[in-house]
Amino acid sequence: QVQLVESGGGLVQAGGSLRLSCAVSKTIFSINAMGWYRQAPGKQRDLAARITRGGSTNYADSVKGRFTISRDIVKNTVYLHMNSLKPEDTAVYYCNADQGALQYWGQGTQVTVSS
């Protein structure tokens, strides 16, 4: 069982920045991959960024060059650094722990970008 607690969402103007945090209840190295997903109203939940146990990262095309996923292995925390935010980035952002057949999700944190 993995518990995930997100924080750091809020309201920001277009062009601004936010940093999301995901506190993980067990050592990150025991998890295959950690990811940030987002879900806008009326849309499906999509991957924004992902980091594997080995440190490889991948990003949705829509956030490449603007978002960076990182981790602190001492604090067992995963971050999503979001720069140059756009109104279309408005969504609930969810932290995900990928253990293959088992997927764990946080409660989500709202990010709203005003134009």
mmCIF file of N, CA and C in Angstrom:
data_model
loop_
_atom_site.group_PDB
_atom_site.id
_atom_site.type_symbol
_atom_site.label_atom_id
_atom_site.label_comp_id
_atom_site.label_asym_id
_atom_site.label_seq_id
_atom_site.Cartn_x
_atom_site.Cartn_y
_atom_site.Cartn_z
ATOM 1 N N GLN A 1 0.846 -1.183 0.000
ATOM 2 C CA GLN A 1 0.000 0.000 0.000
ATOM 3 C C GLN A 1 0.892 1.248 0.000
ATOM 4 N N VAL A 2 0.526 2.198 -0.828
ATOM 5 C CA VAL A 2 1.266 3.453 -0.932
ATOM 6 C C VAL A 2 0.290 4.600 -0.748
ATOM 7 N N GLN A 3 0.602 5.496 0.156
ATOM 8 C CA GLN A 3 -0.203 6.708 0.318
ATOM 9 C C GLN A 3 0.520 7.881 -0.325
ATOM 10 N N LEU A 4 -0.256 8.705 -1.012
ATOM 11 C CA LEU A 4 0.279 9.864 -1.709
ATOM 12 C C LEU A 4 -0.508 11.099 -1.277
ATOM 13 N N VAL A 5 0.212 12.150 -0.941
ATOM 14 C CA VAL A 5 -0.446 13.388 -0.529
ATOM 15 C C VAL A 5 0.135 14.545 -1.340
ATOM 16 N N GLU A 6 -0.725 15.145 -2.163
ATOM 17 C CA GLU A 6 -0.283 16.269 -2.998
ATOM 18 C C GLU A 6 -0.502 17.598 -2.283
ATOM 19 N N SER A 7 0.290 18.565 -2.681
ATOM 20 C CA SER A 7 0.121 19.935 -2.190
ATOM 21 C C SER A 7 0.738 20.881 -3.202
ATOM 22 N N GLY A 8 0.410 22.168 -3.059
ATOM 23 C CA GLY A 8 1.054 23.174 -3.889
ATOM 24 C C GLY A 8 0.204 23.763 -4.982
ATOM 25 N N GLY A 9 -1.010 23.260 -5.157
ATOM 26 C CA GLY A 9 -1.860 23.839 -6.180
ATOM 27 C C GLY A 9 -2.358 25.219 -5.778
ATOM 28 N N GLY A 10 -3.037 25.874 -6.717
ATOM 29 C CA GLY A 10 -3.580 27.183 -6.417
ATOM 30 C C GLY A 10 -3.945 27.934 -7.675
ATOM 31 N N LEU A 11 -4.158 29.222 -7.503
ATOM 32 C CA LEU A 11 -4.525 30.106 -8.609
ATOM 33 C C LEU A 11 -3.309 30.938 -8.999
ATOM 34 N N VAL A 12 -3.022 30.979 -10.275
ATOM 35 C CA VAL A 12 -1.868 31.722 -10.768
ATOM 36 C C VAL A 12 -2.223 32.369 -12.099
ATOM 37 N N GLN A 13 -1.596 33.474 -12.390
ATOM 38 C CA GLN A 13 -1.830 34.135 -13.675
ATOM 39 C C GLN A 13 -1.035 33.446 -14.774
ATOM 40 N N ALA A 14 -1.512 33.570 -15.976
ATOM 41 C CA ALA A 14 -0.803 33.020 -17.130
ATOM 42 C C ALA A 14 0.626 33.566 -17.157
ATOM 43 N N GLY A 15 1.570 32.656 -17.443
ATOM 44 C CA GLY A 15 2.979 33.022 -17.433
ATOM 45 C C GLY A 15 3.658 32.776 -16.108
ATOM 46 N N GLY A 16 2.873 32.487 -15.084
ATOM 47 C CA GLY A 16 3.418 32.265 -13.755
ATOM 48 C C GLY A 16 3.921 30.851 -13.548
ATOM 49 N N SER A 17 4.326 30.595 -12.316
ATOM 50 C CA SER A 17 4.904 29.297 -11.965
ATOM 51 C C SER A 17 4.272 28.746 -10.697
ATOM 52 N N LEU A 18 4.278 27.429 -10.597
ATOM 53 C CA LEU A 18 3.862 26.733 -9.386
ATOM 54 C C LEU A 18 4.730 25.501 -9.227
ATOM 55 N N ARG A 19 4.864 25.051 -7.985
ATOM 56 C CA ARG A 19 5.526 23.783 -7.729
ATOM 57 C C ARG A 19 4.577 22.892 -6.940
ATOM 58 N N LEU A 20 4.283 21.742 -7.510
ATOM 59 C CA LEU A 20 3.464 20.745 -6.820
ATOM 60 C C LEU A 20 4.377 19.751 -6.107
ATOM 61 N N SER A 21 3.917 19.292 -4.962
ATOM 62 C CA SER A 21 4.665 18.291 -4.193
ATOM 63 C C SER A 21 3.784 17.075 -3.958
ATOM 64 N N CYS A 22 4.420 15.915 -3.944
ATOM 65 C CA CYS A 22 3.727 14.669 -3.647
ATOM 66 C C CYS A 22 4.545 13.912 -2.610
ATOM 67 N N ALA A 23 4.029 13.859 -1.399
ATOM 68 C CA ALA A 23 4.689 13.115 -0.334
ATOM 69 C C ALA A 23 4.298 11.646 -0.440
ATOM 70 N N VAL A 24 5.294 10.764 -0.470
ATOM 71 C CA VAL A 24 5.093 9.336 -0.687
ATOM 72 C C VAL A 24 5.348 8.594 0.615
ATOM 73 N N SER A 25 4.501 7.606 0.918
ATOM 74 C CA SER A 25 4.573 6.942 2.217
ATOM 75 C C SER A 25 5.649 5.872 2.305
ATOM 76 N N LYS A 26 6.297 5.553 1.205
ATOM 77 C CA LYS A 26 7.392 4.593 1.240
ATOM 78 C C LYS A 26 8.518 5.065 0.336
ATOM 79 N N THR A 27 9.647 4.403 0.449
ATOM 80 C CA THR A 27 10.799 4.854 -0.315
ATOM 81 C C THR A 27 10.508 4.848 -1.811
ATOM 82 N N ILE A 28 10.862 5.930 -2.453
ATOM 83 C CA ILE A 28 10.564 6.081 -3.881
ATOM 84 C C ILE A 28 11.232 4.984 -4.703
ATOM 85 N N PHE A 29 12.408 4.511 -4.265
ATOM 86 C CA PHE A 29 13.132 3.496 -5.031
ATOM 87 C C PHE A 29 12.417 2.152 -5.029
ATOM 88 N N SER A 30 11.410 1.988 -4.175
ATOM 89 C CA SER A 30 10.648 0.744 -4.180
ATOM 90 C C SER A 30 9.505 0.785 -5.187
ATOM 91 N N ILE A 31 9.332 1.916 -5.843
ATOM 92 C CA ILE A 31 8.222 2.128 -6.767
ATOM 93 C C ILE A 31 8.756 2.180 -8.196
ATOM 94 N N ASN A 32 8.078 1.484 -9.107
ATOM 95 C CA ASN A 32 8.552 1.409 -10.493
ATOM 96 C C ASN A 32 8.686 2.792 -11.127
ATOM 97 N N ALA A 33 7.663 3.614 -10.940
ATOM 98 C CA ALA A 33 7.667 4.953 -11.532
ATOM 99 C C ALA A 33 6.681 5.833 -10.783
ATOM 100 N N MET A 34 6.994 7.119 -10.772
ATOM 101 C CA MET A 34 6.096 8.120 -10.197
ATOM 102 C C MET A 34 5.675 9.071 -11.297
ATOM 103 N N GLY A 35 4.432 9.483 -11.239
ATOM 104 C CA GLY A 35 3.953 10.366 -12.296
ATOM 105 C C GLY A 35 3.003 11.434 -11.795
ATOM 106 N N TRP A 36 2.862 12.443 -12.610
ATOM 107 C CA TRP A 36 1.843 13.477 -12.401
ATOM 108 C C TRP A 36 0.875 13.413 -13.577
ATOM 109 N N TYR A 37 -0.386 13.262 -13.261
ATOM 110 C CA TYR A 37 -1.448 13.267 -14.246
ATOM 111 C C TYR A 37 -2.321 14.486 -13.991
ATOM 112 N N ARG A 38 -3.079 14.852 -15.010
ATOM 113 C CA ARG A 38 -4.003 15.965 -14.819
ATOM 114 C C ARG A 38 -5.311 15.695 -15.529
ATOM 115 N N GLN A 39 -6.363 16.268 -14.958
ATOM 116 C CA GLN A 39 -7.698 16.077 -15.513
ATOM 117 C C GLN A 39 -8.441 17.396 -15.493
ATOM 118 N N ALA A 40 -8.730 17.879 -16.682
ATOM 119 C CA ALA A 40 -9.514 19.107 -16.828
ATOM 120 C C ALA A 40 -10.999 18.747 -16.828
ATOM 121 N N PRO A 41 -11.874 19.690 -16.509
ATOM 122 C CA PRO A 41 -13.304 19.401 -16.474
ATOM 123 C C PRO A 41 -13.796 18.827 -17.803
ATOM 124 N N GLY A 42 -14.505 17.711 -17.723
ATOM 125 C CA GLY A 42 -15.078 17.092 -18.905
ATOM 126 C C GLY A 42 -14.091 16.332 -19.766
ATOM 127 N N LYS A 43 -12.851 16.197 -19.286
ATOM 128 C CA LYS A 43 -11.834 15.501 -20.077
ATOM 129 C C LYS A 43 -11.282 14.316 -19.307
ATOM 130 N N GLN A 44 -10.579 13.441 -19.997
ATOM 131 C CA GLN A 44 -9.994 12.293 -19.336
ATOM 132 C C GLN A 44 -8.718 12.697 -18.608
ATOM 133 N N ARG A 45 -8.299 11.825 -17.719
ATOM 134 C CA ARG A 45 -7.069 12.052 -16.984
ATOM 135 C C ARG A 45 -5.884 11.635 -17.865
ATOM 136 N N ASP A 46 -4.943 12.550 -18.056
ATOM 137 C CA ASP A 46 -3.810 12.305 -18.932
ATOM 138 C C ASP A 46 -2.489 12.509 -18.196
ATOM 139 N N LEU A 47 -1.487 11.811 -18.672
ATOM 140 C CA LEU A 47 -0.158 11.947 -18.109
ATOM 141 C C LEU A 47 0.424 13.313 -18.455
ATOM 142 N N ALA A 48 1.011 13.964 -17.452
ATOM 143 C CA ALA A 48 1.759 15.196 -17.691
ATOM 144 C C ALA A 48 3.265 14.910 -17.664
ATOM 145 N N ALA A 49 3.718 14.176 -16.652
ATOM 146 C CA ALA A 49 5.145 13.896 -16.510
ATOM 147 C C ALA A 49 5.327 12.629 -15.687
ATOM 148 N N ARG A 50 6.431 11.955 -15.934
ATOM 149 C CA ARG A 50 6.684 10.671 -15.273
ATOM 150 C C ARG A 50 8.178 10.505 -15.072
ATOM 151 N N ILE A 51 8.546 9.884 -13.938
ATOM 152 C CA ILE A 51 9.952 9.583 -13.680
ATOM 153 C C ILE A 51 10.035 8.141 -13.189
ATOM 154 N N THR A 52 10.937 7.382 -13.789
ATOM 155 C CA THR A 52 11.079 5.979 -13.418
ATOM 156 C C THR A 52 12.022 5.827 -12.231
ATOM 157 N N ARG A 53 12.081 4.614 -11.714
ATOM 158 C CA ARG A 53 12.975 4.323 -10.603
ATOM 159 C C ARG A 53 14.406 4.701 -10.970
ATOM 160 N N GLY A 54 14.763 4.460 -12.226
ATOM 161 C CA GLY A 54 16.118 4.740 -12.682
ATOM 162 C C GLY A 54 16.379 6.202 -12.993
ATOM 163 N N GLY A 55 15.340 7.019 -12.931
ATOM 164 C CA GLY A 55 15.527 8.447 -13.154
ATOM 165 C C GLY A 55 15.173 8.935 -14.547
ATOM 166 N N SER A 56 14.741 8.041 -15.424
ATOM 167 C CA SER A 56 14.326 8.473 -16.754
ATOM 168 C C SER A 56 13.005 9.226 -16.667
ATOM 169 N N THR A 57 12.893 10.263 -17.472
ATOM 170 C CA THR A 57 11.680 11.084 -17.440
ATOM 171 C C THR A 57 11.030 11.131 -18.812
ATOM 172 N N ASN A 58 9.727 11.327 -18.816
ATOM 173 C CA ASN A 58 9.040 11.628 -20.063
ATOM 174 C C ASN A 58 7.896 12.588 -19.768
ATOM 175 N N TYR A 59 7.547 13.353 -20.777
ATOM 176 C CA TYR A 59 6.579 14.432 -20.623
ATOM 177 C C TYR A 59 5.562 14.408 -21.764
ATOM 178 N N ALA A 60 4.376 14.874 -21.454
ATOM 179 C CA ALA A 60 3.402 15.122 -22.508
ATOM 180 C C ALA A 60 3.935 16.235 -23.401
ATOM 181 N N ASP A 61 3.633 16.148 -24.686
ATOM 182 C CA ASP A 61 4.120 17.172 -25.623
ATOM 183 C C ASP A 61 3.678 18.569 -25.201
ATOM 184 N N SER A 62 2.505 18.660 -24.607
ATOM 185 C CA SER A 62 1.940 19.963 -24.267
ATOM 186 C C SER A 62 2.681 20.653 -23.127
ATOM 187 N N VAL A 63 3.502 19.915 -22.381
ATOM 188 C CA VAL A 63 4.203 20.524 -21.247
ATOM 189 C C VAL A 63 5.716 20.506 -21.402
ATOM 190 N N LYS A 64 6.202 19.886 -22.449
ATOM 191 C CA LYS A 64 7.653 19.811 -22.654
ATOM 192 C C LYS A 64 8.267 21.203 -22.710
ATOM 193 N N GLY A 65 9.379 21.357 -22.005
ATOM 194 C CA GLY A 65 10.053 22.643 -21.978
ATOM 195 C C GLY A 65 9.502 23.598 -20.940
ATOM 196 N N ARG A 66 8.360 23.269 -20.348
ATOM 197 C CA ARG A 66 7.749 24.141 -19.339
ATOM 198 C C ARG A 66 7.658 23.465 -17.964
ATOM 199 N N PHE A 67 7.440 22.173 -17.950
ATOM 200 C CA PHE A 67 7.303 21.412 -16.703
ATOM 201 C C PHE A 67 8.526 20.533 -16.500
ATOM 202 N N THR A 68 8.879 20.349 -15.244
ATOM 203 C CA THR A 68 9.973 19.453 -14.894
ATOM 204 C C THR A 68 9.561 18.615 -13.695
ATOM 205 N N ILE A 69 9.718 17.311 -13.829
ATOM 206 C CA ILE A 69 9.462 16.413 -12.704
ATOM 207 C C ILE A 69 10.787 16.107 -12.029
ATOM 208 N N SER A 70 10.778 16.103 -10.704
ATOM 209 C CA SER A 70 11.992 15.794 -9.963
ATOM 210 C C SER A 70 11.610 15.055 -8.692
ATOM 211 N N ARG A 71 12.597 14.573 -7.980
ATOM 212 C CA ARG A 71 12.335 13.827 -6.761
ATOM 213 C C ARG A 71 13.417 14.084 -5.727
ATOM 214 N N ASP A 72 13.034 13.962 -4.479
ATOM 215 C CA ASP A 72 13.969 14.048 -3.361
ATOM 216 C C ASP A 72 13.889 12.704 -2.650
ATOM 217 N N ILE A 73 14.937 11.888 -2.806
ATOM 218 C CA ILE A 73 14.875 10.529 -2.279
ATOM 219 C C ILE A 73 14.994 10.498 -0.759
ATOM 220 N N VAL A 74 15.532 11.543 -0.180
ATOM 221 C CA VAL A 74 15.633 11.603 1.275
ATOM 222 C C VAL A 74 14.264 11.903 1.874
ATOM 223 N N LYS A 75 13.559 12.845 1.245
ATOM 224 C CA LYS A 75 12.236 13.229 1.730
ATOM 225 C C LYS A 75 11.121 12.352 1.169
ATOM 226 N N ASN A 76 11.458 11.451 0.255
ATOM 227 C CA ASN A 76 10.427 10.627 -0.414
ATOM 228 C C ASN A 76 9.318 11.512 -0.976
ATOM 229 N N THR A 77 9.734 12.502 -1.716
ATOM 230 C CA THR A 77 8.801 13.472 -2.287
ATOM 231 C C THR A 77 9.108 13.651 -3.768
ATOM 232 N N VAL A 78 8.054 13.740 -4.541
ATOM 233 C CA VAL A 78 8.163 13.992 -5.974
ATOM 234 C C VAL A 78 7.567 15.371 -6.253
ATOM 235 N N TYR A 79 8.213 16.100 -7.130
ATOM 236 C CA TYR A 79 7.796 17.465 -7.429
ATOM 237 C C TYR A 79 7.432 17.609 -8.900
ATOM 238 N N LEU A 80 6.580 18.571 -9.162
ATOM 239 C CA LEU A 80 6.312 18.992 -10.534
ATOM 240 C C LEU A 80 6.490 20.507 -10.566
ATOM 241 N N HIS A 81 7.560 20.934 -11.219
ATOM 242 C CA HIS A 81 7.838 22.352 -11.367
ATOM 243 C C HIS A 81 7.171 22.824 -12.653
ATOM 244 N N MET A 82 6.290 23.772 -12.537
ATOM 245 C CA MET A 82 5.518 24.223 -13.694
ATOM 246 C C MET A 82 5.807 25.697 -13.948
ATOM 247 N N ASN A 83 6.343 25.970 -15.131
ATOM 248 C CA ASN A 83 6.667 27.339 -15.530
ATOM 249 C C ASN A 83 5.863 27.726 -16.759
ATOM 250 N N SER A 84 5.820 29.013 -17.034
ATOM 251 C CA SER A 84 5.113 29.531 -18.216
ATOM 252 C C SER A 84 3.716 28.941 -18.311
ATOM 253 N N LEU A 85 3.003 28.962 -17.221
ATOM 254 C CA LEU A 85 1.685 28.332 -17.175
ATOM 255 C C LEU A 85 0.703 29.026 -18.104
ATOM 256 N N LYS A 86 -0.175 28.213 -18.675
ATOM 257 C CA LYS A 86 -1.183 28.678 -19.620
ATOM 258 C C LYS A 86 -2.569 28.341 -19.065
ATOM 259 N N PRO A 87 -3.580 29.072 -19.505
ATOM 260 C CA PRO A 87 -4.943 28.736 -19.047
ATOM 261 C C PRO A 87 -5.317 27.283 -19.318
ATOM 262 N N GLU A 88 -4.804 26.719 -20.389
ATOM 263 C CA GLU A 88 -5.132 25.326 -20.717
ATOM 264 C C GLU A 88 -4.452 24.325 -19.788
ATOM 265 N N ASP A 89 -3.583 24.793 -18.913
ATOM 266 C CA ASP A 89 -3.007 23.917 -17.889
ATOM 267 C C ASP A 89 -3.938 23.761 -16.685
ATOM 268 N N THR A 90 -5.022 24.497 -16.680
ATOM 269 C CA THR A 90 -5.984 24.400 -15.585
ATOM 270 C C THR A 90 -6.563 22.990 -15.508
ATOM 271 N N ALA A 91 -6.422 22.380 -14.327
ATOM 272 C CA ALA A 91 -6.863 20.999 -14.145
ATOM 273 C C ALA A 91 -6.657 20.605 -12.683
ATOM 274 N N VAL A 92 -7.191 19.453 -12.329
ATOM 275 C CA VAL A 92 -6.801 18.816 -11.078
ATOM 276 C C VAL A 92 -5.598 17.931 -11.391
ATOM 277 N N TYR A 93 -4.555 18.096 -10.608
ATOM 278 C CA TYR A 93 -3.319 17.347 -10.816
ATOM 279 C C TYR A 93 -3.227 16.235 -9.776
ATOM 280 N N TYR A 94 -2.968 15.034 -10.276
ATOM 281 C CA TYR A 94 -2.918 13.857 -9.422
ATOM 282 C C TYR A 94 -1.527 13.232 -9.452
ATOM 283 N N CYS A 95 -1.056 12.866 -8.296
ATOM 284 C CA CYS A 95 0.185 12.111 -8.183
ATOM 285 C C CYS A 95 -0.136 10.624 -8.318
ATOM 286 N N ASN A 96 0.725 9.911 -9.005
ATOM 287 C CA ASN A 96 0.515 8.482 -9.251
ATOM 288 C C ASN A 96 1.763 7.687 -8.909
ATOM 289 N N ALA A 97 1.552 6.545 -8.268
ATOM 290 C CA ALA A 97 2.626 5.580 -8.032
ATOM 291 C C ALA A 97 2.310 4.338 -8.847
ATOM 292 N N ASP A 98 3.203 3.998 -9.751
ATOM 293 C CA ASP A 98 3.011 2.885 -10.674
ATOM 294 C C ASP A 98 3.758 1.669 -10.157
ATOM 295 N N GLN A 99 2.994 0.669 -9.684
ATOM 296 C CA GLN A 99 3.585 -0.581 -9.253
ATOM 297 C C GLN A 99 3.119 -1.718 -10.147
ATOM 298 N N GLY A 100 3.019 -1.408 -11.438
ATOM 299 C CA GLY A 100 2.597 -2.414 -12.383
ATOM 300 C C GLY A 100 1.106 -2.678 -12.253
ATOM 301 N N ALA A 101 0.755 -3.853 -11.733
ATOM 302 C CA ALA A 101 -0.656 -4.201 -11.594
ATOM 303 C C ALA A 101 -1.369 -3.312 -10.576
ATOM 304 N N LEU A 102 -0.629 -2.708 -9.704
ATOM 305 C CA LEU A 102 -1.203 -1.834 -8.680
ATOM 306 C C LEU A 102 -0.858 -0.384 -9.003
ATOM 307 N N GLN A 103 -1.894 0.438 -9.002
ATOM 308 C CA GLN A 103 -1.730 1.871 -9.237
ATOM 309 C C GLN A 103 -2.295 2.607 -8.028
ATOM 310 N N TYR A 104 -1.538 3.574 -7.557
ATOM 311 C CA TYR A 104 -1.978 4.355 -6.403
ATOM 312 C C TYR A 104 -2.105 5.813 -6.815
ATOM 313 N N TRP A 105 -3.104 6.483 -6.238
ATOM 314 C CA TRP A 105 -3.389 7.870 -6.596
ATOM 315 C C TRP A 105 -3.540 8.718 -5.341
ATOM 316 N N GLY A 106 -3.111 9.956 -5.475
ATOM 317 C CA GLY A 106 -3.386 10.925 -4.438
ATOM 318 C C GLY A 106 -4.782 11.495 -4.610
ATOM 319 N N GLN A 107 -5.123 12.429 -3.741
ATOM 320 C CA GLN A 107 -6.465 13.002 -3.753
ATOM 321 C C GLN A 107 -6.611 14.111 -4.788
ATOM 322 N N GLY A 108 -5.500 14.582 -5.317
ATOM 323 C CA GLY A 108 -5.522 15.624 -6.329
ATOM 324 C C GLY A 108 -5.395 17.018 -5.745
ATOM 325 N N THR A 109 -4.831 17.911 -6.543
ATOM 326 C CA THR A 109 -4.713 19.302 -6.143
ATOM 327 C C THR A 109 -5.073 20.179 -7.344
ATOM 328 N N GLN A 110 -5.880 21.183 -7.096
ATOM 329 C CA GLN A 110 -6.395 22.027 -8.174
ATOM 330 C C GLN A 110 -5.368 23.077 -8.574
ATOM 331 N N VAL A 111 -5.156 23.188 -9.873
ATOM 332 C CA VAL A 111 -4.335 24.263 -10.443
ATOM 333 C C VAL A 111 -5.228 25.054 -11.392
ATOM 334 N N THR A 112 -5.329 26.338 -11.151
ATOM 335 C CA THR A 112 -6.137 27.209 -11.994
ATOM 336 C C THR A 112 -5.255 28.335 -12.515
ATOM 337 N N VAL A 113 -5.221 28.467 -13.836
ATOM 338 C CA VAL A 113 -4.408 29.500 -14.477
ATOM 339 C C VAL A 113 -5.342 30.508 -15.123
ATOM 340 N N SER A 114 -5.275 31.731 -14.683
ATOM 341 C CA SER A 114 -6.145 32.773 -15.225
ATOM 342 C C SER A 114 -5.441 33.500 -16.369
ATOM 343 N N SER A 115 -6.240 33.951 -17.306
ATOM 344 C CA SER A 115 -5.673 34.635 -18.480
ATOM 345 C C SER A 115 -5.560 36.133 -18.247
#
